[in-house]
PDB file of C-alpha atoms in Angstrom:
ATOM      1  CA  UNK F 104     182.299 -63.419   3.250  1.00 73.00           C
ATOM      2  CA  UNK F 105     179.379 -61.421   4.169  1.00 77.00           C
ATOM      3  CA  UNK F 106     179.711 -58.138   4.986  1.00 87.00           C
ATOM      4  CA  UNK F 107     177.999 -55.462   6.440  1.00 92.00           C
ATOM      5  CA  UNK F 108     178.637 -51.629   5.933  1.00 94.00           C
ATOM      6  CA  UNK F 109     176.974 -48.601   7.209  1.00 97.00           C
ATOM      7  CA  UNK F 110     176.940 -45.030   6.400  1.00 96.00           C
ATOM      8  CA  UNK F 111     177.966 -42.242   7.482  1.00 97.00           C
ATOM      9  CA  UNK F 112     180.865 -43.190   9.992  1.00 96.00           C
ATOM     10  CA  UNK F 113     180.012 -39.993  11.751  1.00 96.00           C
ATOM     11  CA  UNK F 114     177.374 -37.423  12.072  1.00 97.00           C
ATOM     12  CA  UNK F 115     177.441 -34.616  13.913  1.00 97.00           C
ATOM     13  CA  UNK F 116     173.547 -32.691  14.260  1.00 97.00           C
ATOM     14  CA  UNK F 117     172.729 -29.897  16.009  1.00 97.00           C
ATOM     15  CA  UNK F 118     169.623 -30.644  18.492  1.00 97.00           C
ATOM     16  CA  UNK F 119     166.647 -31.276  17.405  1.00 97.00           C
ATOM     17  CA  UNK F 120     167.550 -32.110  13.407  1.00 98.00           C
ATOM     18  CA  UNK F 121     166.911 -35.318  12.140  1.00 98.00           C
ATOM     19  CA  UNK F 122     169.532 -38.179  11.804  1.00 97.00           C
ATOM     20  CA  UNK F 123     169.606 -41.009   9.419  1.00 98.00           C
ATOM     21  CA  UNK F 124     171.692 -44.186   9.437  1.00 98.00           C
ATOM     22  CA  UNK F 125     172.440 -46.763   6.356  1.00 98.00           C
ATOM     23  CA  UNK F 126     173.007 -50.239   6.494  1.00 97.00           C
ATOM     24  CA  UNK F 127     173.922 -52.709   3.445  1.00 97.00           C
ATOM     25  CA  UNK F 128     174.539 -56.095   3.347  1.00 94.00           C
ATOM     26  CA  UNK F 129     176.436 -58.107   0.504  1.00 91.00           C
ATOM     27  CA  UNK F 130     173.854 -61.007   1.072  1.00 91.00           C
ATOM     28  CA  UNK F 131     170.280 -61.692   1.746  1.00 93.00           C
ATOM     29  CA  UNK F 132     169.596 -61.202   5.436  1.00 94.00           C
ATOM     30  CA  UNK F 133     166.867 -63.516   7.343  1.00 94.00           C
ATOM     31  CA  UNK F 134     166.505 -60.456   9.731  1.00 95.00           C
ATOM     32  CA  UNK F 135     168.541 -57.346  10.824  1.00 97.00           C
ATOM     33  CA  UNK F 136     169.276 -55.832  14.388  1.00 97.00           C
ATOM     34  CA  UNK F 137     170.137 -52.686  15.547  1.00 98.00           C
ATOM     35  CA  UNK F 138     171.943 -51.519  18.909  1.00 98.00           C
ATOM     36  CA  UNK F 139     172.849 -48.644  20.108  1.00 98.00           C
ATOM     37  CA  UNK F 140     175.712 -48.170  22.491  1.00 97.00           C
ATOM     38  CA  UNK F 141     176.592 -45.067  24.307  1.00 96.00           C
ATOM     39  CA  UNK F 142     180.443 -43.675  24.862  1.00 93.00           C
ATOM     40  CA  UNK F 143     182.126 -46.342  27.335  1.00 92.00           C
ATOM     41  CA  UNK F 144     179.345 -48.320  27.381  1.00 94.00           C
ATOM     42  CA  UNK F 145     178.076 -51.886  25.748  1.00 96.00           C
ATOM     43  CA  UNK F 146     175.677 -52.184  22.840  1.00 97.00           C
ATOM     44  CA  UNK F 147     172.107 -52.108  23.667  1.00 97.00           C
ATOM     45  CA  UNK F 148     169.520 -53.693  21.369  1.00 97.00           C
ATOM     46  CA  UNK F 149     166.968 -51.811  20.169  1.00 97.00           C
ATOM     47  CA  UNK F 150     164.999 -53.595  17.502  1.00 97.00           C
ATOM     48  CA  UNK F 151     164.859 -56.921  15.415  1.00 97.00           C
ATOM     49  CA  UNK F 152     163.321 -56.419  11.600  1.00 97.00           C
ATOM     50  CA  UNK F 153     162.311 -59.598   9.906  1.00 96.00           C
ATOM     51  CA  UNK F 154     159.746 -59.102   6.868  1.00 97.00           C
ATOM     52  CA  UNK F 155     160.423 -57.694   3.670  1.00 97.00           C
ATOM     53  CA  UNK F 156     159.705 -54.000   3.721  1.00 97.00           C
ATOM     54  CA  UNK F 157     158.937 -53.855   7.314  1.00 97.00           C
ATOM     55  CA  UNK F 158     158.615 -50.743   8.815  1.00 98.00           C
ATOM     56  CA  UNK F 159     158.617 -50.004  12.930  1.00 98.00           C
ATOM     57  CA  UNK F 160     158.785 -47.170  15.057  1.00 97.00           C
ATOM     58  CA  UNK F 161     159.589 -46.503  18.573  1.00 96.00           C
ATOM     59  CA  UNK F 162     158.740 -42.995  19.589  1.00 97.00           C
ATOM     60  CA  UNK F 163     161.393 -40.878  17.513  1.00 98.00           C
ATOM     61  CA  UNK F 164     163.161 -43.937  16.097  1.00 98.00           C
ATOM     62  CA  UNK F 165     162.059 -45.480  12.426  1.00 98.00           C
ATOM     63  CA  UNK F 166     163.368 -48.320  11.222  1.00 98.00           C
ATOM     64  CA  UNK F 167     163.259 -49.903   7.851  1.00 98.00           C
ATOM     65  CA  UNK F 168     164.106 -53.139   5.976  1.00 98.00           C
ATOM     66  CA  UNK F 169     164.620 -53.400   2.319  1.00 97.00           C
ATOM     67  CA  UNK F 170     162.447 -54.762  -0.090  1.00 96.00           C
ATOM     68  CA  UNK F 171     165.173 -57.534  -1.029  1.00 96.00           C
ATOM     69  CA  UNK F 172     166.622 -57.563   2.530  1.00 96.00           C
ATOM     70  CA  UNK F 173     169.946 -56.679   1.706  1.00 96.00           C
ATOM     71  CA  UNK F 174     169.665 -53.139   3.636  1.00 97.00           C
ATOM     72  CA  UNK F 175     167.653 -51.041   6.312  1.00 98.00           C
ATOM     73  CA  UNK F 176     167.870 -47.824   7.678  1.00 98.00           C
ATOM     74  CA  UNK F 177     167.115 -46.281  11.443  1.00 98.00           C
ATOM     75  CA  UNK F 178     165.812 -42.450  11.121  1.00 98.00           C
ATOM     76  CA  UNK F 179     165.709 -40.332  14.594  1.00 98.00           C
ATOM     77  CA  UNK F 180     163.468 -37.574  14.582  1.00 98.00           C
ATOM     78  CA  UNK F 181     164.184 -34.183  16.196  1.00 98.00           C
ATOM     79  CA  UNK F 182     167.582 -35.649  17.952  1.00 98.00           C
ATOM     80  CA  UNK F 183     168.210 -35.158  21.636  1.00 97.00           C
ATOM     81  CA  UNK F 184     171.646 -35.235  23.357  1.00 96.00           C
ATOM     82  CA  UNK F 185     170.566 -38.364  24.926  1.00 96.00           C
ATOM     83  CA  UNK F 186     170.655 -39.737  21.603  1.00 97.00           C
ATOM     84  CA  UNK F 187     174.534 -39.387  21.276  1.00 97.00           C
ATOM     85  CA  UNK F 188     176.313 -42.804  21.129  1.00 97.00           C
ATOM     86  CA  UNK F 189     177.194 -45.240  17.933  1.00 98.00           C
ATOM     87  CA  UNK F 190     174.327 -46.835  16.253  1.00 98.00           C
ATOM     88  CA  UNK F 191     175.132 -50.669  14.956  1.00 98.00           C
ATOM     89  CA  UNK F 192     173.157 -53.008  12.622  1.00 98.00           C
ATOM     90  CA  UNK F 193     173.925 -56.635  12.801  1.00 97.00           C
ATOM     91  CA  UNK F 194     172.568 -58.836  10.218  1.00 95.00           C
ATOM     92  CA  UNK F 195     171.937 -62.615  10.304  1.00 92.00           C
ATOM     93  CA  UNK F 196     171.519 -65.061   7.229  1.00 87.00           C
ATOM     94  CA  UNK F 197     170.305 -68.258   8.229  1.00 81.00           C
ATOM     95  CA  UNK F 198     170.398 -69.806   4.372  1.00 73.00           C
ATOM     96  CA  UNK F 199     174.469 -69.409   4.881  1.00 70.00           C
ATOM     97  CA  UNK F 200     174.334 -72.061   7.378  1.00 75.00           C
ATOM     98  CA  UNK F 201     175.753 -69.711  10.592  1.00 81.00           C
ATOM     99  CA  UNK F 202     174.672 -68.664  13.691  1.00 83.00           C
ATOM    100  CA  UNK F 203     176.489 -65.611  13.564  1.00 88.00           C
ATOM    101  CA  UNK F 204     175.554 -62.071  13.625  1.00 93.00           C
ATOM    102  CA  UNK F 205     177.711 -59.660  11.242  1.00 93.00           C
ATOM    103  CA  UNK F 206     177.447 -56.128  12.957  1.00 96.00           C
ATOM    104  CA  UNK F 207     178.230 -53.187  10.773  1.00 95.00           C
ATOM    105  CA  UNK F 208     180.706 -50.758  10.944  1.00 92.00           C
ATOM    106  CA  UNK F 209     178.702 -48.414  13.277  1.00 96.00           C
ATOM    107  CA  UNK F 210     177.599 -44.836  12.886  1.00 97.00           C
ATOM    108  CA  UNK F 211     178.589 -42.627  15.671  1.00 97.00           C
ATOM    109  CA  UNK F 212     176.436 -39.722  16.680  1.00 98.00           C
ATOM    110  CA  UNK F 213     177.163 -36.538  18.012  1.00 97.00           C
ATOM    111  CA  UNK F 214     174.121 -34.002  19.089  1.00 97.00           C
ATOM    112  CA  UNK F 215     174.942 -30.528  19.530  1.00 95.00           C
ATOM    113  CA  UNK F 216     173.122 -28.557  21.585  1.00 89.00           C
TER     114      UNK F 216
ATOM    115  CA  UNK A  50     172.283 -53.721  34.075  1.00 68.00           C
ATOM    116  CA  UNK A  51     171.044 -56.295  31.291  1.00 66.00           C
ATOM    117  CA  UNK A  52     171.916 -59.224  33.555  1.00 91.00           C
ATOM    118  CA  UNK A  53     174.731 -60.293  31.888  1.00 96.00           C
ATOM    119  CA  UNK A  54     178.041 -60.461  34.052  1.00 97.00           C
ATOM    120  CA  UNK A  55     181.907 -60.389  32.963  1.00 98.00           C
ATOM    121  CA  UNK A  56     184.811 -60.788  35.135  1.00 97.00           C
ATOM    122  CA  UNK A  57     186.926 -59.142  35.402  1.00 98.00           C
ATOM    123  CA  UNK A  58     186.055 -56.007  33.906  1.00 97.00           C
ATOM    124  CA  UNK A  59     189.876 -54.845  33.369  1.00 98.00           C
ATOM    125  CA  UNK A  60     192.695 -56.992  32.645  1.00 98.00           C
ATOM    126  CA  UNK A  61     196.291 -55.766  32.219  1.00 98.00           C
ATOM    127  CA  UNK A  62     198.801 -58.356  31.110  1.00 98.00           C
ATOM    128  CA  UNK A  63     202.265 -58.683  29.724  1.00 98.00           C
ATOM    129  CA  UNK A  64     202.965 -60.049  26.446  1.00 97.00           C
ATOM    130  CA  UNK A  65     203.054 -63.971  26.203  1.00 97.00           C
ATOM    131  CA  UNK A  66     200.940 -64.289  29.618  1.00 98.00           C
ATOM    132  CA  UNK A  67     197.458 -66.556  29.679  1.00 98.00           C
ATOM    133  CA  UNK A  68     194.522 -64.684  30.487  1.00 98.00           C
ATOM    134  CA  UNK A  69     190.880 -65.941  31.186  1.00 98.00           C
ATOM    135  CA  UNK A  70     187.572 -64.096  31.000  1.00 98.00           C
ATOM    136  CA  UNK A  71     184.124 -65.221  32.638  1.00 98.00           C
ATOM    137  CA  UNK A  72     180.593 -64.568  31.559  1.00 98.00           C
ATOM    138  CA  UNK A  73     177.714 -65.611  33.230  1.00 97.00           C
ATOM    139  CA  UNK A  74     174.695 -64.798  30.858  1.00 96.00           C
ATOM    140  CA  UNK A  75     171.265 -64.413  31.686  1.00 94.00           C
ATOM    141  CA  UNK A  76     170.069 -67.876  33.905  1.00 90.00           C
ATOM    142  CA  UNK A  77     167.238 -68.363  31.480  1.00 87.00           C
ATOM    143  CA  UNK A  78     169.070 -68.072  27.854  1.00 91.00           C
ATOM    144  CA  UNK A  79     170.699 -71.103  26.662  1.00 91.00           C
ATOM    145  CA  UNK A  80     172.498 -69.289  23.683  1.00 94.00           C
ATOM    146  CA  UNK A  81     175.719 -67.474  24.378  1.00 96.00           C
ATOM    147  CA  UNK A  82     177.911 -65.251  21.889  1.00 96.00           C
ATOM    148  CA  UNK A  83     181.655 -64.140  22.578  1.00 97.00           C
ATOM    149  CA  UNK A  84     182.597 -60.930  20.419  1.00 97.00           C
ATOM    150  CA  UNK A  85     185.685 -58.827  20.545  1.00 96.00           C
ATOM    151  CA  UNK A  86     185.557 -55.090  19.848  1.00 97.00           C
ATOM    152  CA  UNK A  87     188.296 -52.724  19.057  1.00 95.00           C
ATOM    153  CA  UNK A  88     188.193 -48.994  19.208  1.00 92.00           C
ATOM    154  CA  UNK A  89     185.745 -47.375  16.591  1.00 90.00           C
ATOM    155  CA  UNK A  90     184.368 -50.613  15.223  1.00 93.00           C
ATOM    156  CA  UNK A  91     181.934 -53.003  15.714  1.00 95.00           C
ATOM    157  CA  UNK A  92     181.522 -56.214  17.759  1.00 96.00           C
ATOM    158  CA  UNK A  93     183.362 -59.081  15.658  1.00 94.00           C
ATOM    159  CA  UNK A  94     182.101 -62.681  16.209  1.00 94.00           C
ATOM    160  CA  UNK A  95     184.088 -65.196  17.802  1.00 94.00           C
ATOM    161  CA  UNK A  96     182.000 -67.934  19.187  1.00 94.00           C
ATOM    162  CA  UNK A  97     178.463 -69.214  19.922  1.00 94.00           C
ATOM    163  CA  UNK A  98     177.251 -71.316  22.374  1.00 94.00           C
ATOM    164  CA  UNK A  99     173.823 -73.104  22.441  1.00 93.00           C
ATOM    165  CA  UNK A 100     173.859 -74.849  26.187  1.00 93.00           C
ATOM    166  CA  UNK A 101     177.224 -76.385  26.549  1.00 93.00           C
ATOM    167  CA  UNK A 102     177.920 -77.397  22.931  1.00 92.00           C
ATOM    168  CA  UNK A 103     179.867 -74.567  20.717  1.00 92.00           C
ATOM    169  CA  UNK A 104     178.179 -74.605  17.214  1.00 91.00           C
ATOM    170  CA  UNK A 105     180.137 -71.949  15.480  1.00 89.00           C
ATOM    171  CA  UNK A 106     183.867 -70.560  15.490  1.00 89.00           C
ATOM    172  CA  UNK A 107     185.150 -67.455  14.076  1.00 87.00           C
ATOM    173  CA  UNK A 108     188.227 -68.001  11.876  1.00 78.00           C
ATOM    174  CA  UNK A 109     189.646 -64.892  13.870  1.00 73.00           C
ATOM    175  CA  UNK A 110     189.896 -67.838  16.712  1.00 74.00           C
ATOM    176  CA  UNK A 111     193.248 -68.957  16.187  1.00 74.00           C
ATOM    177  CA  UNK A 112     194.854 -71.577  18.257  1.00 83.00           C
ATOM    178  CA  UNK A 113     195.702 -69.538  21.018  1.00 93.00           C
ATOM    179  CA  UNK A 114     191.840 -68.420  21.685  1.00 94.00           C
ATOM    180  CA  UNK A 115     189.643 -71.186  23.294  1.00 94.00           C
ATOM    181  CA  UNK A 116     185.914 -70.926  24.908  1.00 95.00           C
ATOM    182  CA  UNK A 117     183.850 -73.551  27.093  1.00 95.00           C
ATOM    183  CA  UNK A 118     180.930 -73.653  28.568  1.00 96.00           C
ATOM    184  CA  UNK A 119     181.069 -76.789  30.784  1.00 90.00           C
ATOM    185  CA  UNK A 120     177.562 -76.998  31.905  1.00 87.00           C
ATOM    186  CA  UNK A 121     175.623 -74.747  29.764  1.00 86.00           C
ATOM    187  CA  UNK A 122     175.398 -71.702  32.195  1.00 91.00           C
ATOM    188  CA  UNK A 123     178.524 -69.699  32.620  1.00 96.00           C
ATOM    189  CA  UNK A 124     181.359 -69.417  29.890  1.00 97.00           C
ATOM    190  CA  UNK A 125     184.732 -68.917  29.926  1.00 97.00           C
ATOM    191  CA  UNK A 126     187.080 -67.270  27.040  1.00 97.00           C
ATOM    192  CA  UNK A 127     191.097 -67.810  27.070  1.00 97.00           C
ATOM    193  CA  UNK A 128     193.417 -66.719  25.190  1.00 96.00           C
ATOM    194  CA  UNK A 129     197.023 -68.288  25.527  1.00 96.00           C
ATOM    195  CA  UNK A 130     200.383 -66.417  24.825  1.00 96.00           C
ATOM    196  CA  UNK A 131     198.761 -63.068  24.529  1.00 97.00           C
ATOM    197  CA  UNK A 132     200.047 -60.596  21.624  1.00 95.00           C
ATOM    198  CA  UNK A 133     199.648 -56.842  21.906  1.00 96.00           C
ATOM    199  CA  UNK A 134     197.111 -57.136  18.971  1.00 94.00           C
ATOM    200  CA  UNK A 135     194.528 -58.936  21.311  1.00 96.00           C
ATOM    201  CA  UNK A 136     194.080 -55.841  23.337  1.00 97.00           C
ATOM    202  CA  UNK A 137     190.612 -55.245  22.817  1.00 97.00           C
ATOM    203  CA  UNK A 138     187.138 -55.179  24.568  1.00 98.00           C
ATOM    204  CA  UNK A 139     185.643 -58.659  24.631  1.00 98.00           C
ATOM    205  CA  UNK A 140     182.023 -58.841  25.521  1.00 98.00           C
ATOM    206  CA  UNK A 141     179.603 -61.430  25.911  1.00 97.00           C
ATOM    207  CA  UNK A 142     176.156 -61.562  24.973  1.00 97.00           C
ATOM    208  CA  UNK A 143     173.126 -63.917  26.160  1.00 96.00           C
ATOM    209  CA  UNK A 144     170.382 -64.180  23.139  1.00 92.00           C
ATOM    210  CA  UNK A 145     166.929 -64.222  24.279  1.00 89.00           C
ATOM    211  CA  UNK A 146     163.726 -65.673  22.698  1.00 87.00           C
ATOM    212  CA  UNK A 147     163.027 -63.235  20.178  1.00 87.00           C
ATOM    213  CA  UNK A 148     166.854 -63.463  19.338  1.00 90.00           C
ATOM    214  CA  UNK A 149     167.978 -59.972  21.169  1.00 93.00           C
ATOM    215  CA  UNK A 150     171.217 -60.151  22.214  1.00 96.00           C
ATOM    216  CA  UNK A 151     171.932 -58.588  25.918  1.00 96.00           C
ATOM    217  CA  UNK A 152     175.491 -57.561  26.242  1.00 97.00           C
ATOM    218  CA  UNK A 153     177.782 -57.744  29.338  1.00 97.00           C
ATOM    219  CA  UNK A 154     179.324 -54.840  30.440  1.00 97.00           C
ATOM    220  CA  UNK A 155     183.095 -56.609  28.885  1.00 97.00           C
ATOM    221  CA  UNK A 156     186.366 -57.123  29.724  1.00 98.00           C
ATOM    222  CA  UNK A 157     188.871 -54.646  28.517  1.00 98.00           C
ATOM    223  CA  UNK A 158     191.838 -56.610  27.807  1.00 98.00           C
ATOM    224  CA  UNK A 159     195.266 -54.825  27.491  1.00 98.00           C
ATOM    225  CA  UNK A 160     198.507 -56.539  26.601  1.00 98.00           C
ATOM    226  CA  UNK A 161     201.705 -54.710  27.386  1.00 96.00           C
TER     227      UNK A 161
END
Protein backbone atom coordinates (compact mmCIF):
# COMPACT_ATOMS: atom_id res chain seq x y z
CA UNK A 1 0.00 0.00 0.00
CA UNK A 2 0.91 3.64 -0.25
CA UNK A 3 3.47 4.83 2.28
CA UNK A 4 4.65 8.33 3.17
CA UNK A 5 7.93 8.77 4.99
CA UNK A 6 9.42 11.90 6.49
CA UNK A 7 12.94 12.73 7.51
CA UNK A 8 14.33 13.66 9.87
CA UNK A 9 12.22 12.36 12.72
CA UNK A 10 13.55 15.01 15.10
CA UNK A 11 15.40 18.27 14.59
CA UNK A 12 16.79 20.61 17.23
CA UNK A 13 17.95 24.00 15.98
CA UNK A 14 19.13 27.21 17.52
CA UNK A 15 16.75 30.10 17.07
CA UNK A 16 17.63 31.84 13.84
CA UNK A 17 18.88 28.71 12.08
CA UNK A 18 17.10 27.23 9.08
CA UNK A 19 15.12 23.98 9.12
CA UNK A 20 14.04 21.57 6.40
CA UNK A 21 11.86 18.47 6.49
CA UNK A 22 11.50 16.06 3.60
CA UNK A 23 8.54 13.92 2.63
CA UNK A 24 8.70 10.92 0.30
CA UNK A 25 5.82 8.89 -1.07
CA UNK A 26 5.99 5.37 -2.45
CA UNK A 27 3.45 6.33 -5.12
CA UNK A 28 2.77 9.35 -7.33
CA UNK A 29 0.54 11.86 -5.60
CA UNK A 30 -2.30 14.01 -6.88
CA UNK A 31 -1.61 16.56 -4.21
CA UNK A 32 0.22 16.93 -0.94
CA UNK A 33 -0.72 18.90 2.14
CA UNK A 34 1.35 20.11 5.06
CA UNK A 35 0.15 20.42 8.64
CA UNK A 36 1.64 21.71 11.87
CA UNK A 37 0.78 20.22 15.24
CA UNK A 38 1.83 22.05 18.37
CA UNK A 39 2.51 19.99 21.51
CA UNK A 40 -0.85 18.97 22.98
CA UNK A 41 -2.72 20.37 20.01
CA UNK A 42 -4.32 19.12 16.83
CA UNK A 43 -3.00 19.31 13.26
CA UNK A 44 -3.47 22.69 11.60
CA UNK A 45 -3.51 22.99 7.81
CA UNK A 46 -0.64 24.98 6.34
CA UNK A 47 -0.77 24.51 2.57
CA UNK A 48 -1.66 22.27 -0.36
CA UNK A 49 0.56 21.65 -3.40
CA UNK A 50 -0.92 20.27 -6.59
CA UNK A 51 1.33 20.93 -9.58
CA UNK A 52 4.57 19.18 -10.45
CA UNK A 53 7.52 21.33 -9.36
CA UNK A 54 5.27 23.77 -7.52
CA UNK A 55 6.84 26.15 -5.01
CA UNK A 56 4.78 28.17 -2.54
CA UNK A 57 5.89 30.59 0.14
CA UNK A 58 4.26 31.70 3.34
CA UNK A 59 6.42 34.31 5.03
CA UNK A 60 9.44 32.29 6.29
CA UNK A 61 8.05 28.95 5.09
CA UNK A 62 8.80 27.58 1.62
CA UNK A 63 7.03 24.48 0.32
CA UNK A 64 8.09 22.47 -2.73
CA UNK A 65 6.47 19.63 -4.64
CA UNK A 66 8.84 17.42 -6.61
CA UNK A 67 8.79 17.14 -10.38
CA UNK A 68 7.70 13.51 -10.18
CA UNK A 69 5.05 14.37 -7.56
CA UNK A 70 6.47 11.78 -5.18
CA UNK A 71 8.31 14.04 -2.80
CA UNK A 72 7.96 17.37 -1.08
CA UNK A 73 9.83 19.59 1.31
CA UNK A 74 9.15 22.31 3.84
CA UNK A 75 11.88 24.82 4.57
CA UNK A 76 11.73 27.35 7.39
CA UNK A 77 14.13 30.28 7.25
CA UNK A 78 15.42 31.80 10.48
CA UNK A 79 13.42 29.69 12.89
CA UNK A 80 11.64 31.25 15.83
CA UNK A 81 10.44 29.66 19.06
CA UNK A 82 6.89 29.86 17.71
CA UNK A 83 7.87 27.34 15.02
CA UNK A 84 8.09 24.56 17.63
CA UNK A 85 5.87 21.59 16.84
CA UNK A 86 5.57 18.55 14.61
CA UNK A 87 5.24 19.05 10.88
CA UNK A 88 3.34 16.43 8.90
CA UNK A 89 2.91 15.96 5.20
CA UNK A 90 -0.20 14.20 3.94
CA UNK A 91 -0.35 12.71 0.47
CA UNK A 92 -3.39 12.02 -1.67
CA UNK A 93 -3.54 9.82 -4.74
CA UNK A 94 -6.76 10.01 -6.76
CA UNK A 95 -5.63 7.37 -9.24
CA UNK A 96 -5.76 4.65 -6.64
CA UNK A 97 -9.49 5.14 -6.24
CA UNK A 98 -9.18 6.19 -2.66
CA UNK A 99 -10.40 9.20 -0.73
CA UNK A 100 -7.87 8.97 2.04
CA UNK A 101 -4.87 11.09 2.84
CA UNK A 102 -1.81 9.22 4.07
CA UNK A 103 0.05 11.17 6.72
CA UNK A 104 3.78 11.00 7.06
CA UNK A 105 5.55 10.08 10.23
CA UNK A 106 6.21 13.73 11.06
CA UNK A 107 9.25 15.79 11.93
CA UNK A 108 9.37 17.18 15.45
CA UNK A 109 11.06 20.56 15.56
CA UNK A 110 12.53 22.01 18.71
CA UNK A 111 13.89 25.54 18.63
CA UNK A 112 16.40 26.53 21.29
CA UNK A 113 16.37 30.18 22.28
CA UNK B 1 -10.74 27.13 17.17
CA UNK B 2 -11.32 25.56 13.76
CA UNK B 3 -15.07 25.27 14.15
CA UNK B 4 -14.94 21.49 14.45
CA UNK B 5 -15.97 20.22 17.85
CA UNK B 6 -15.56 16.81 19.41
CA UNK B 7 -17.12 15.34 22.49
CA UNK B 8 -15.97 14.16 24.93
CA UNK B 9 -12.46 15.55 25.04
CA UNK B 10 -11.28 12.76 27.33
CA UNK B 11 -12.64 9.31 27.97
CA UNK B 12 -11.34 6.75 30.41
CA UNK B 13 -12.90 3.33 30.20
CA UNK B 14 -12.29 -0.20 31.31
CA UNK B 15 -11.32 -2.90 28.89
CA UNK B 16 -14.35 -4.53 27.34
CA UNK B 17 -16.60 -1.49 27.59
CA UNK B 18 -18.14 0.27 24.60
CA UNK B 19 -17.45 3.94 23.90
CA UNK B 20 -18.93 6.44 21.49
CA UNK B 21 -17.43 9.72 20.33
CA UNK B 22 -19.15 12.57 18.55
CA UNK B 23 -17.86 15.01 15.97
CA UNK B 24 -19.61 18.16 14.80
CA UNK B 25 -17.94 19.43 11.62
CA UNK B 26 -18.06 22.90 10.13
CA UNK B 27 -21.68 23.24 9.05
CA UNK B 28 -21.14 23.81 5.34
CA UNK B 29 -18.62 20.97 4.96
CA UNK B 30 -20.09 17.77 3.54
CA UNK B 31 -16.87 15.75 3.79
CA UNK B 32 -15.66 14.31 7.07
CA UNK B 33 -12.75 12.12 8.16
CA UNK B 34 -11.96 10.16 11.30
CA UNK B 35 -8.34 9.50 12.24
CA UNK B 36 -6.53 7.80 15.09
CA UNK B 37 -3.26 9.20 16.38
CA UNK B 38 -0.90 7.56 18.82
CA UNK B 39 2.05 9.23 20.50
CA UNK B 40 4.80 10.16 18.09
CA UNK B 41 2.87 9.11 15.01
CA UNK B 42 0.94 10.88 12.30
CA UNK B 43 -2.84 10.68 12.05
CA UNK B 44 -3.92 7.28 10.78
CA UNK B 45 -6.96 7.18 8.47
CA UNK B 46 -10.01 5.37 9.81
CA UNK B 47 -12.94 6.36 7.62
CA UNK B 48 -14.37 8.98 5.26
CA UNK B 49 -17.88 10.33 4.78
CA UNK B 50 -19.33 12.40 2.01
CA UNK B 51 -22.63 13.66 3.35
CA UNK B 52 -24.20 10.59 4.99
CA UNK B 53 -22.42 8.07 2.76
CA UNK B 54 -19.44 6.23 4.21
CA UNK B 55 -17.26 5.98 1.11
CA UNK B 56 -14.13 4.43 2.55
CA UNK B 57 -13.07 2.49 5.61
CA UNK B 58 -9.60 1.51 6.69
CA UNK B 59 -8.72 -2.14 7.13
CA UNK B 60 -7.74 -1.04 10.62
CA UNK B 61 -11.41 -0.50 11.29
CA UNK B 62 -12.13 -3.95 12.62
CA UNK B 63 -15.59 -5.25 13.35
CA UNK B 64 -15.30 -3.54 16.74
CA UNK B 65 -15.23 -0.09 15.16
CA UNK B 66 -18.17 1.56 13.45
CA UNK B 67 -18.93 5.08 12.33
CA UNK B 68 -22.10 6.82 11.25
CA UNK B 69 -23.17 10.15 9.89
CA UNK B 70 -26.92 9.70 9.77
CA UNK B 71 -28.04 13.09 8.49
CA UNK B 72 -24.85 14.22 6.85
CA UNK B 73 -24.08 16.58 9.69
CA UNK B 74 -22.54 15.27 12.93
CA UNK B 75 -20.79 11.91 13.02
CA UNK B 76 -20.23 9.27 15.67
CA UNK B 77 -17.45 6.74 16.09
CA UNK B 78 -18.18 3.73 18.28
CA UNK B 79 -15.69 1.23 19.60
CA UNK B 80 -17.11 -1.96 21.04
CA UNK B 81 -15.34 -4.21 23.54
CA UNK B 82 -12.44 -1.79 23.94
CA UNK B 83 -8.91 -3.12 24.25
CA UNK B 84 -5.85 -1.43 25.73
CA UNK B 85 -4.44 -1.08 22.22
CA UNK B 86 -7.35 1.24 21.39
CA UNK B 87 -5.89 3.92 23.67
CA UNK B 88 -5.15 6.87 21.40
CA UNK B 89 -6.32 10.28 20.30
CA UNK B 90 -9.30 10.09 17.96
CA UNK B 91 -9.43 13.03 15.59
CA UNK B 92 -12.21 14.22 13.37
CA UNK B 93 -11.60 16.53 10.42
CA UNK B 94 -13.99 18.25 8.08
CA UNK B 95 -12.80 18.99 4.60
CA UNK B 96 -13.19 22.37 2.99
CA UNK B 97 -13.74 23.36 -0.61
CA UNK B 98 -9.98 23.53 -1.30
CA UNK B 99 -9.49 20.07 0.26
CA UNK B 100 -7.94 21.50 3.40
CA UNK B 101 -8.79 19.50 6.49
CA UNK B 102 -9.93 21.29 9.62
CA UNK B 103 -9.24 19.13 12.63
CA UNK B 104 -11.18 19.11 15.85
CA UNK B 105 -9.45 19.05 19.25
CA UNK B 106 -9.76 15.26 19.42
CA UNK B 107 -11.01 12.77 21.98
CA UNK B 108 -8.30 11.16 24.06
CA UNK B 109 -9.25 7.59 24.92
CA UNK B 110 -7.58 5.69 27.73
CA UNK B 111 -8.47 2.04 28.13
CA UNK B 112 -7.52 0.60 31.52
